[in-house]
Coordinates of C-alpha atoms in Angstrom, one line a residue:
X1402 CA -14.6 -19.9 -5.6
X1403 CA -14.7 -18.5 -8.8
X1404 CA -12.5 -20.9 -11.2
X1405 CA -13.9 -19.6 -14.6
X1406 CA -12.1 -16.0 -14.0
X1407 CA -11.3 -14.6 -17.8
X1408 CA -7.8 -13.7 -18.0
X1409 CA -7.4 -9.7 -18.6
X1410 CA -6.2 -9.1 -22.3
X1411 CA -2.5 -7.7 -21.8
X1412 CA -2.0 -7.2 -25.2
X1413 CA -4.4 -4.0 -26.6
X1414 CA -6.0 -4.0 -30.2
X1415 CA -3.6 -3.6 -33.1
X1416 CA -3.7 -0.4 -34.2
X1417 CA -1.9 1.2 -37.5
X1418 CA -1.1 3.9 -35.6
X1419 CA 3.1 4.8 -35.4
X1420 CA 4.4 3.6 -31.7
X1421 CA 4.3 6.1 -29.2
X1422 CA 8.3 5.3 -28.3
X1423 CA 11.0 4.9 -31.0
X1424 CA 12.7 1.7 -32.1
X1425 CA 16.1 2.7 -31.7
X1426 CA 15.2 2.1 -28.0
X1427 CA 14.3 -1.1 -28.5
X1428 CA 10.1 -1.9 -28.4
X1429 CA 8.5 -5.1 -26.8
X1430 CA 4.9 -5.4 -27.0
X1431 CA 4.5 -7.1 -24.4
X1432 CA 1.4 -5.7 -22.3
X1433 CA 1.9 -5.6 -18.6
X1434 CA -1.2 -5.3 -15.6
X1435 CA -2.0 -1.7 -14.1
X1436 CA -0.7 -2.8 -11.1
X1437 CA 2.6 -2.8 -12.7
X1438 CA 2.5 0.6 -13.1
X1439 CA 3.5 1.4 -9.4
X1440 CA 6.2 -0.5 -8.6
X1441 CA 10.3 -0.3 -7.9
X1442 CA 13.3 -2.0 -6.8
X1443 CA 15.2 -2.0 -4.4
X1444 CA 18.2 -4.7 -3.1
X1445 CA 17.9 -6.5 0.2
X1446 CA 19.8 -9.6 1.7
X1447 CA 18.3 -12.6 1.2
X1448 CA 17.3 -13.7 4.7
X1449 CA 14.3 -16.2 4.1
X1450 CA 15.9 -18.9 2.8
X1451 CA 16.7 -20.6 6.4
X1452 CA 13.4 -19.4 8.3
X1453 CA 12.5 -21.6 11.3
X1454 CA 9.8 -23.9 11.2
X1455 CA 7.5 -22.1 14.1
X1456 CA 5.1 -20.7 13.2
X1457 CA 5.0 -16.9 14.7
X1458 CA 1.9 -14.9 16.5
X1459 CA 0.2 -11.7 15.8
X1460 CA 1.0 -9.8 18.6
X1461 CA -1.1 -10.0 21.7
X1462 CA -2.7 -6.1 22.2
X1463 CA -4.8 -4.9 25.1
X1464 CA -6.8 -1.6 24.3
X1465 CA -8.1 0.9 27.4
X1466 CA -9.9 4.5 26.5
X1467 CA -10.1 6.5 30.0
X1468 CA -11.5 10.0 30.0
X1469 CA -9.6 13.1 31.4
X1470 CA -12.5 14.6 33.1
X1471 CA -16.3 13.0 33.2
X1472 CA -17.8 14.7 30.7
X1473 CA -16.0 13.3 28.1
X1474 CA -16.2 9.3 29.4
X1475 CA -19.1 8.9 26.6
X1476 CA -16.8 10.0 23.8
X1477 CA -14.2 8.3 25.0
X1478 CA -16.2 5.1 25.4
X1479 CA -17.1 5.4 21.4
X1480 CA -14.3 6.1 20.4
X1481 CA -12.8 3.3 21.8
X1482 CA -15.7 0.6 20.8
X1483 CA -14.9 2.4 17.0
X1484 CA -11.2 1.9 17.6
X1485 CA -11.8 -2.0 18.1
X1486 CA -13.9 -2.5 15.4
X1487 CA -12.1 -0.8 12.7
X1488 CA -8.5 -2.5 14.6
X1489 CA -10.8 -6.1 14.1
X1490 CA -11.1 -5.2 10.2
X1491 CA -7.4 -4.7 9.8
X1492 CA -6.5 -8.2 11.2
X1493 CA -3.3 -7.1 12.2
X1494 CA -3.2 -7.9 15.7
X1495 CA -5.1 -10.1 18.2
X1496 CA -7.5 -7.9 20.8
X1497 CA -8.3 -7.6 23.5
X1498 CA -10.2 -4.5 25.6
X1499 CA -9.5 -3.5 29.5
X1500 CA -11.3 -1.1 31.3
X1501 CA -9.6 1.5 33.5
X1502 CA -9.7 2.0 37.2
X1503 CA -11.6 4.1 38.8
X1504 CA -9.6 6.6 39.3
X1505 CA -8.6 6.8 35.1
X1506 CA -5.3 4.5 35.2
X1507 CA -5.5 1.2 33.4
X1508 CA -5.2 -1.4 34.5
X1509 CA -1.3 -3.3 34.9
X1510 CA 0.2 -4.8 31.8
X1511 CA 1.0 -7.9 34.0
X1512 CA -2.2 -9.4 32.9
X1513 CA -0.8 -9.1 29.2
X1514 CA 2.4 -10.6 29.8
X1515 CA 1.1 -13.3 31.5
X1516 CA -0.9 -14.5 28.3
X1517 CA 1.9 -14.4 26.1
X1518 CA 4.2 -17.3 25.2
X1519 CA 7.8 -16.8 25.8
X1520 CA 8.1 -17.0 21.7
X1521 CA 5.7 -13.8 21.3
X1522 CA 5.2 -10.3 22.5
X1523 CA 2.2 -8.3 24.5
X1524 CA 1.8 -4.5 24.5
X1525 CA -0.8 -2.9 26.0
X1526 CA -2.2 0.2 24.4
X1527 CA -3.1 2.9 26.8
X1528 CA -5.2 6.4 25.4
X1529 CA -6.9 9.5 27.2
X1530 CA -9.5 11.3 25.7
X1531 CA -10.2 14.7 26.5
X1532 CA -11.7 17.9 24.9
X1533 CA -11.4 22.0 26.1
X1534 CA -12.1 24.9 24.5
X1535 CA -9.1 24.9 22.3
X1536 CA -8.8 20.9 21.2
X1537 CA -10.3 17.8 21.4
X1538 CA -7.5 15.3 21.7
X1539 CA -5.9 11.9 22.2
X1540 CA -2.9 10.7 24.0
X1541 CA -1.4 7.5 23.8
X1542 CA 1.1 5.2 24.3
X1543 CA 2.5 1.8 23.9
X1544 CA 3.5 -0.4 26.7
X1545 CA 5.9 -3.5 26.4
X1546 CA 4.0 -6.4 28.7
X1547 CA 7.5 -8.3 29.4
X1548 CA 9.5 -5.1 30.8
X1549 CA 6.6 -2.3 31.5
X1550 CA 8.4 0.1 29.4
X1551 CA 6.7 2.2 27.0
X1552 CA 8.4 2.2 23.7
X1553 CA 6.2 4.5 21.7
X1554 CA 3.9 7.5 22.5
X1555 CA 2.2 10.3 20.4
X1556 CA -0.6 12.8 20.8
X1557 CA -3.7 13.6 18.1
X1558 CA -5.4 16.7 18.3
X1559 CA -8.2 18.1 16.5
X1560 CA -9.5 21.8 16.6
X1561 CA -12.1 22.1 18.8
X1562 CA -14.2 24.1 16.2
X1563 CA -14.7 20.7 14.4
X1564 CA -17.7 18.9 15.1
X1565 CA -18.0 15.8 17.7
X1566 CA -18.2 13.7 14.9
X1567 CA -16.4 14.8 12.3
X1568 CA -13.3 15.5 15.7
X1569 CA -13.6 11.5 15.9
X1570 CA -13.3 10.6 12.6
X1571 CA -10.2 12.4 12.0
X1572 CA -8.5 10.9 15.5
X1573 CA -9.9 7.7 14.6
X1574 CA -8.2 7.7 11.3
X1575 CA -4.5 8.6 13.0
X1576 CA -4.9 5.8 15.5
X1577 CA -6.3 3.2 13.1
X1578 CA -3.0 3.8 11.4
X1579 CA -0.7 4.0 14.4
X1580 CA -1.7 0.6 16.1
X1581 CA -3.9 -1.3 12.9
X1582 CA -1.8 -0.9 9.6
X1583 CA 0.8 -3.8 8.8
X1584 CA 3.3 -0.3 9.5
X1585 CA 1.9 1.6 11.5
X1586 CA 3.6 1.2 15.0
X1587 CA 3.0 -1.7 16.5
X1588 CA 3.7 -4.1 13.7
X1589 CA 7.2 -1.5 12.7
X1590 CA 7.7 -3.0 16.4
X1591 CA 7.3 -6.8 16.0
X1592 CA 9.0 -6.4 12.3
X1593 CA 12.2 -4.9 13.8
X1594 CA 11.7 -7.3 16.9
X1595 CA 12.4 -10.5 14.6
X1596 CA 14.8 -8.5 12.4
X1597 CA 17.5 -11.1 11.3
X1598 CA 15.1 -13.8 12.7
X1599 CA 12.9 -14.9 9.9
X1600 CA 10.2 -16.9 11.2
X1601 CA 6.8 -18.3 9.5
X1602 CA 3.4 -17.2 10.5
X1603 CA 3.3 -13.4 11.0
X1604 CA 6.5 -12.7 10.9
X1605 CA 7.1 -13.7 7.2
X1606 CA 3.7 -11.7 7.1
X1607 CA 4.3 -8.6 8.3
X1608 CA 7.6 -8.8 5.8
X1609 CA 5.5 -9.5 2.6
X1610 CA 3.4 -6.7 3.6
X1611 CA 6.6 -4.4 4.3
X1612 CA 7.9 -5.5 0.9
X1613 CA 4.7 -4.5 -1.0
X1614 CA 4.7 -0.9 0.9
X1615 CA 7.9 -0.2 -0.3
X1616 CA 8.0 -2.0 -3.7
X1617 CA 10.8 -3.9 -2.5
X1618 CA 11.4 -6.3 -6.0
X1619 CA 13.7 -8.2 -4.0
X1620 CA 12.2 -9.0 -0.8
X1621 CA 9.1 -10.2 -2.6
X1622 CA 10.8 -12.4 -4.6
X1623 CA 12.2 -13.6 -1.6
X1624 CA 9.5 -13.6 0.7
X1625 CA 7.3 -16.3 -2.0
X1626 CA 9.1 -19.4 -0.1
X1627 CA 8.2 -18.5 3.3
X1628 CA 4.4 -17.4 2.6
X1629 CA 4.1 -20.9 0.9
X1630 CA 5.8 -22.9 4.1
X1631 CA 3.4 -21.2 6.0
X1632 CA 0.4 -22.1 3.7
X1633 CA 1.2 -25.7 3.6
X1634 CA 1.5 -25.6 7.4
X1635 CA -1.7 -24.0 8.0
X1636 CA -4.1 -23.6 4.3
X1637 CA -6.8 -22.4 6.7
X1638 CA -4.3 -19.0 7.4
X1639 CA -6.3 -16.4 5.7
X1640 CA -3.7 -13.9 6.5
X1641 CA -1.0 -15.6 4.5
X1642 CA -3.6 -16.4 1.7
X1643 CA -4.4 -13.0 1.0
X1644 CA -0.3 -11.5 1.2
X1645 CA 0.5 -14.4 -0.9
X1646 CA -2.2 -13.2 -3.5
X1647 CA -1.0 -10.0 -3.6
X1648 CA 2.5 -10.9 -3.8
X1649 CA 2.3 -12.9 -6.4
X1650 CA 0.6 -10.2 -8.5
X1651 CA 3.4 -8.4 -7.8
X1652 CA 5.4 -10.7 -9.2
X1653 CA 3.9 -11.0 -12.3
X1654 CA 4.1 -7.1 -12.2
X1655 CA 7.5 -7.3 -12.7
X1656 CA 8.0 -9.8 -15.3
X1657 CA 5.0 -8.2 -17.6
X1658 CA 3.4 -11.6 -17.8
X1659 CA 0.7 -12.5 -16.1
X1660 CA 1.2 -16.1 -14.7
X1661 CA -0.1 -15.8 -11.1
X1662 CA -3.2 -14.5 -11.8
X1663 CA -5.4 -17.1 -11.4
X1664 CA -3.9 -18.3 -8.2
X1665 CA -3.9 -15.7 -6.8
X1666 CA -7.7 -15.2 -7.4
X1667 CA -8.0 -18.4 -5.9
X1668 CA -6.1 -17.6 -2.7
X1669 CA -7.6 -14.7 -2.4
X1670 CA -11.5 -16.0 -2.7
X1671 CA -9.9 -18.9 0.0
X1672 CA -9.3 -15.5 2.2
X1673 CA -12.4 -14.0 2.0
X1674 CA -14.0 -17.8 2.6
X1675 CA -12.0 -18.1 6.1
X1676 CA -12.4 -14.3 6.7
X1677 CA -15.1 -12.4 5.5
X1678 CA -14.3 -9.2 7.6
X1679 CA -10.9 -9.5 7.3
X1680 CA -9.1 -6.4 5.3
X1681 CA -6.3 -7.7 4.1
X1682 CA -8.1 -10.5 2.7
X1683 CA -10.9 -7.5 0.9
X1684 CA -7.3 -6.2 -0.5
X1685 CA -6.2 -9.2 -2.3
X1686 CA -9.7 -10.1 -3.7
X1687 CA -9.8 -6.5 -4.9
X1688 CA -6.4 -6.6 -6.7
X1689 CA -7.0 -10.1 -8.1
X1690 CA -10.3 -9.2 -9.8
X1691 CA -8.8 -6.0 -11.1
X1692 CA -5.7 -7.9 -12.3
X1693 CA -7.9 -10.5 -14.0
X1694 CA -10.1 -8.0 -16.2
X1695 CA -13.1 -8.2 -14.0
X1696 CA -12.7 -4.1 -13.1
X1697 CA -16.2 -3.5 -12.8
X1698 CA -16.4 -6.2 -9.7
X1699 CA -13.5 -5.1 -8.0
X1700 CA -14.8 -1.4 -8.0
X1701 CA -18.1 -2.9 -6.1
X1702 CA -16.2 -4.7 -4.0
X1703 CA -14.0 -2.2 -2.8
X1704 CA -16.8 0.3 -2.3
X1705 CA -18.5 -1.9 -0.3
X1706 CA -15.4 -2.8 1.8
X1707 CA -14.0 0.6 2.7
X1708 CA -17.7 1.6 3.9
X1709 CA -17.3 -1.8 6.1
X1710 CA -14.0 -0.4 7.2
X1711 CA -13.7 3.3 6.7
X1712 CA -10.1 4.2 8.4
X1713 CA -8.2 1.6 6.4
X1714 CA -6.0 3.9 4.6
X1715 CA -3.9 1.2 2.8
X1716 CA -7.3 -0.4 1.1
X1717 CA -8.9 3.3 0.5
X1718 CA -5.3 3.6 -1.6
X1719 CA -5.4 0.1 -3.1
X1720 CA -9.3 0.8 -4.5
X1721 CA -8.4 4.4 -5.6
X1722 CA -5.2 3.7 -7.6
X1723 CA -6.7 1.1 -9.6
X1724 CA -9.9 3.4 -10.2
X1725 CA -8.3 6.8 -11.0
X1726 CA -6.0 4.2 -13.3
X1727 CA -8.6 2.4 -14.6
X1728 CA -12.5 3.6 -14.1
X1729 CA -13.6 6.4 -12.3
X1730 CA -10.8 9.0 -11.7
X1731 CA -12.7 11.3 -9.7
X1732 CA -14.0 8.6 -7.3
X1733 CA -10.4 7.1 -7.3
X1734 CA -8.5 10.6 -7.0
X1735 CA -10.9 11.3 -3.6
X1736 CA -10.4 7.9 -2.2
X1737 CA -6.7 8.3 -2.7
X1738 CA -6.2 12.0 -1.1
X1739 CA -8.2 10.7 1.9
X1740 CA -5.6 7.7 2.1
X1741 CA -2.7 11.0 2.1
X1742 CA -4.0 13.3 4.9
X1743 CA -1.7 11.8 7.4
X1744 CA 1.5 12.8 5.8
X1745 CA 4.0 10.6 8.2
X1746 CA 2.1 7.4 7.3
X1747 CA 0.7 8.1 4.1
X1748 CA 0.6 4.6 1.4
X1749 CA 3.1 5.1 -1.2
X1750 CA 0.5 3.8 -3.5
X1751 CA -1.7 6.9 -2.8
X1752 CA 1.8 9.0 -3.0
X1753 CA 2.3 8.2 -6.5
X1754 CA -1.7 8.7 -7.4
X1755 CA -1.3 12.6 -6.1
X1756 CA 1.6 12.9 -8.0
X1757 CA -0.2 11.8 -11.3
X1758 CA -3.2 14.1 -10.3
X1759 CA -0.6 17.3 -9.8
X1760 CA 0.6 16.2 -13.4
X1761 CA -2.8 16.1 -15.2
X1762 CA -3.6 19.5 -13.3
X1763 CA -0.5 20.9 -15.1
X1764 CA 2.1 21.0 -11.5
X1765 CA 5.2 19.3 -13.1
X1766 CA 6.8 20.5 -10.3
X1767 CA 4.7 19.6 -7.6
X1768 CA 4.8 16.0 -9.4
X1769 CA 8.4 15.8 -9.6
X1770 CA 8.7 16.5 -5.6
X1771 CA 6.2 14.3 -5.0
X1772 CA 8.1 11.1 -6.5
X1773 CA 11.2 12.4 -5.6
X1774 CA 11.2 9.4 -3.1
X1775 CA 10.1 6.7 -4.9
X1776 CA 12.2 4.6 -6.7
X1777 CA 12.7 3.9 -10.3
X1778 CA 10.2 1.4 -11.0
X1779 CA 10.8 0.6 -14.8
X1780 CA 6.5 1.4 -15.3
X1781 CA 4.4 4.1 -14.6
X1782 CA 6.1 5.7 -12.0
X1783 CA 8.8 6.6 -13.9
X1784 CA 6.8 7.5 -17.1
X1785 CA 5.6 10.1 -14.8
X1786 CA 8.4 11.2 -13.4
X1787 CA 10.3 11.4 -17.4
X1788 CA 6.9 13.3 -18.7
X1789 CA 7.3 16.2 -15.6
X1790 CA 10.8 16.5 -16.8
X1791 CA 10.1 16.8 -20.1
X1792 CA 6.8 19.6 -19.3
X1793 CA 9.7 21.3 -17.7
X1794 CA 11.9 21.1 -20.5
X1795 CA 14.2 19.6 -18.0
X1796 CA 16.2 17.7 -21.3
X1797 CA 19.2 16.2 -19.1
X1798 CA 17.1 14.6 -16.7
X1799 CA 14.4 13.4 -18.8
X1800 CA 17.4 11.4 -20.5
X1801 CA 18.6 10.1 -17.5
X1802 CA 15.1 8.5 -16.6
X1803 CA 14.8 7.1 -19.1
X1804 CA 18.0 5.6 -19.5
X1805 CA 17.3 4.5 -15.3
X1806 CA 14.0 2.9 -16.7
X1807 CA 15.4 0.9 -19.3
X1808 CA 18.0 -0.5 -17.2
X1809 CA 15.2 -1.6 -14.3
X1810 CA 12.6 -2.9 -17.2
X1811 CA 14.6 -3.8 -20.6
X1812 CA 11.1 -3.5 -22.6
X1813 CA 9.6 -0.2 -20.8
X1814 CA 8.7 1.4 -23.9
X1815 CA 6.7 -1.5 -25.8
X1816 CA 5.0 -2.0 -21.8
X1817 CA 4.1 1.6 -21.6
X1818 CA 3.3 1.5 -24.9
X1819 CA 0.2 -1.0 -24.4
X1820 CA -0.9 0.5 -21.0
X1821 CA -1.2 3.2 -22.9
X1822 CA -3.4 2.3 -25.3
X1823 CA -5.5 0.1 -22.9
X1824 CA -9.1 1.3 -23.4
X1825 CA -9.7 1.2 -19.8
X1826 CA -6.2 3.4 -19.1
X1827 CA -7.4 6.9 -17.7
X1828 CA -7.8 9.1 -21.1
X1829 CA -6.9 12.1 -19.7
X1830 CA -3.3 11.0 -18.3
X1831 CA -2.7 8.5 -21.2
X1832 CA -2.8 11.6 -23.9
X1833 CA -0.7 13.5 -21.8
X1834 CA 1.8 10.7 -21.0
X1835 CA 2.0 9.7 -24.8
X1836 CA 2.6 12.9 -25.9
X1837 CA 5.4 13.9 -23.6
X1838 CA 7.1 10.3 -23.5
X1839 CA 7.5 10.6 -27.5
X1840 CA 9.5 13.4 -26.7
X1841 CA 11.7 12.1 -24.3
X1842 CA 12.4 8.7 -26.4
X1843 CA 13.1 11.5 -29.4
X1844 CA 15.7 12.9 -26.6
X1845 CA 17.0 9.9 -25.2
X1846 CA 17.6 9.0 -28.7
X1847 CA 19.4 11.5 -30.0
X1848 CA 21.5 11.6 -26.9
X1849 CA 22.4 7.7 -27.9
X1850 CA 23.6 8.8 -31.5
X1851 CA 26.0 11.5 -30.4
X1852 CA 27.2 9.5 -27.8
X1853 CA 28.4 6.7 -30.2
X1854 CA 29.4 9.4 -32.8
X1855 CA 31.4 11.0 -29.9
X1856 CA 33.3 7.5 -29.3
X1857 CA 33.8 6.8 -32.5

């Protein structure tokens, strides 16, 4: 555990330079972390304050692979051993793997059921592999161990012109998603399962982790007490270590100061310690060494990590962000538009880097559509978002950002302002960004004066 950690310098060199942003919009130089730079709000009820005591189960998952015809049982049998490895690395779910019948059926979810507790649920996964002349493909579905009933099913297809092991690669990727990421499918499940049920343990996991996908401000606020219960009850619980690391960066996201840093470094390094292969705990050592300065290590360990556990989308995002942000754009920008091929499931995170990359490339438009989602975030989101308006000479709606910005984050300018001028910030974007946010301050502005000429 690494307790000597030098905080990252939020505040950048003093420069005689004129601000970037006006003062009649009000400038706070107070420097703010990267990953504040991708984040929103948005309002949920408060539903953790009463959670219950017991302490909740990943879900209980049985995998089986079966082959449509015999000459595809060998692919089908790598694919499934690939498919529980990378699943193991995402440390979503507990596993287990059943073979299928002889005649291709798997075997009945009975045997699932009847290892879960009343207070947790089973599924059993079921896939068939097969290839012809036009695809090779994938069909699966999810089964329900208590009833039998399949309450999810999908198909992933790949031309058969693609090579065996490029074909594999790709379907891998899809499922990985569907069945591994915190949600993908089967954890959407177990989240909507213990909707208006808070619960430690994985529940009050798989919410954190929902929270941070959607840059919920509230619900990680919120979601702080019932990580820590769960903590106290088990410090061994590398899964709540690492979601509380991250959520606490996330926290000092919002607030521009960087209090949690340090713990949060610590939590993480006491993931890693209890779960070297674990993902999620890879993710919060990642963010917590870019958070506290040390960039250069974070990079290694993230390379390092997504070549351990190559259909991760959510960590591929998490590394690319902070390098196209912060050290190697190209690297970052390919890592990221790997983490977007599957459309329907793609991490906001990696959302918001292809929209920067569309801006840079000179596509305000293509940027503007690509955020047209994501929330007002009071950072770099919406400096984004004002700067395509403003290459647009959209005037009125460049305004109106950055009026929506100052109400989520009171001192946006002075925070954009020193991310800015960071020297680690991406050059190319942080020229662009300055140049067309001093525009729209100029706008917003002047819209501010003849409005209060106007009432007066």
């Amino acid at each position: 555990m690494n307790d000597s950690a030098p905080e990252m310098t939020e505040e950048p060199p003093h420069r005689p330079e004129r601000p970037i942003f006006s003062a009649t919009v009000g400038k706070f130089a107070i420097g703010i972390t990267l990953v504040a730079a991708i984040l929103a709000a948005v309002n949920q009820l408060d539903i953790f304050s009463n959670t219950s005591g017991q302490l909740t189960l990943k879900p209980l998952v049985k995998l089986s692979v079966a082959a449509r015809n015999p000459a595809d049982e060998a692919e089908a049998e790598k694919l499934e051993d690939e498919l529980l490895i990378s699943l193991i690395h995402f440390g979503t779910l507990r596993l287990s793997s059943i073979s299928s019948t002889d005649d291709g059926k798997s075997r009945s979810v009975d045997s699932v059921a009847a290892t879960s507790s009343p207070n947790e649920q089973g599924y059993q996964v079921n896939l068939k592999y097969g290839s012809d002349k036009n695809f090779r493909s994938v069909s699966w579905r999810i089964v329900e161990a208590s009833t039998g009933e399949t309450r999810s099913s999908g198909e992933e297809r790949v031309p058969a012109s693609v090579s065996a092991g490029a074909a594999n690669r790709t379907l891998l990727l899809a499922l990985a998603q569907h069945f591994g990421a915190p949600i993908g499918e089967l954890n959407s499940m177990e989240l909507a399962r213990r909707q208006g049920q808070p619960q430690l343990g994985n529940s009050c996991v798989l919410e954190a982790e929902s929270a941070i996908s959607f840059y919920d401000r509230v619900k990680i606020n919120q979601v702080v007490e019932c990580l820590e219960r769960t903590l106290k009850q088990n410090p061994a619980d590398a899964d709540t270590g690492a979601v509380l690391s991250r959520v606490l960066l996330f926290q000092d996201a919002f607030t521009g100061q960087q209090v949690n840093a340090r713990r949060a470094l610590l939590l993480a390094d006491d993931a890693i310690a209890a779960s070297p292969s674990s993902d999620r705990a890879q993710i919060a050592r990642i963010s917590a060494l870019y958070a506290t300065g040390r960039r250069d290590e974070a990079f290694v360990l993230g390379r390092d990590a997504i070549r351990r556990s190559p259909y991760n989308k959510d960590l591929a995002a998490v590394v690319g962000v902070r390098m196209f942000l912060g050290g190697d754009d190209r690297e970052g920008l390919e890592l990221v538009r790997k983490a977007g091929m599957i459309d329907a499931i793609r991490p906001r995170s990696a959302l918001i880097v292809l929209a920067m990359s569309q801006y840079c490339d000179g596509n305000a438009d293509k940027t503007i559509k690509l955020l047209r989602d994501v929330p007002v975030d009071g950072g770099l989101v919406e400096a984004t978002r004002i700067a395509a308006f403003v290459r647009l000479n959209m005037r009125q709606d460049a305004i109106a950002a950055f009026a929506n910005a100052l109400t989520v984050r009171s001192d946006f300018p002075g925070a954009m302002d020193s991310l800015l001028r960071a020297p680690f910030f991406n050059p190319h974007l942080g020229t662009m960004l300055k140049a067309d946010l001093s525009v729209a301050s100029r706008w917003y502005s002047e819209a501010s004066i003849s409005a209060s000429t106007n009432v007066n």
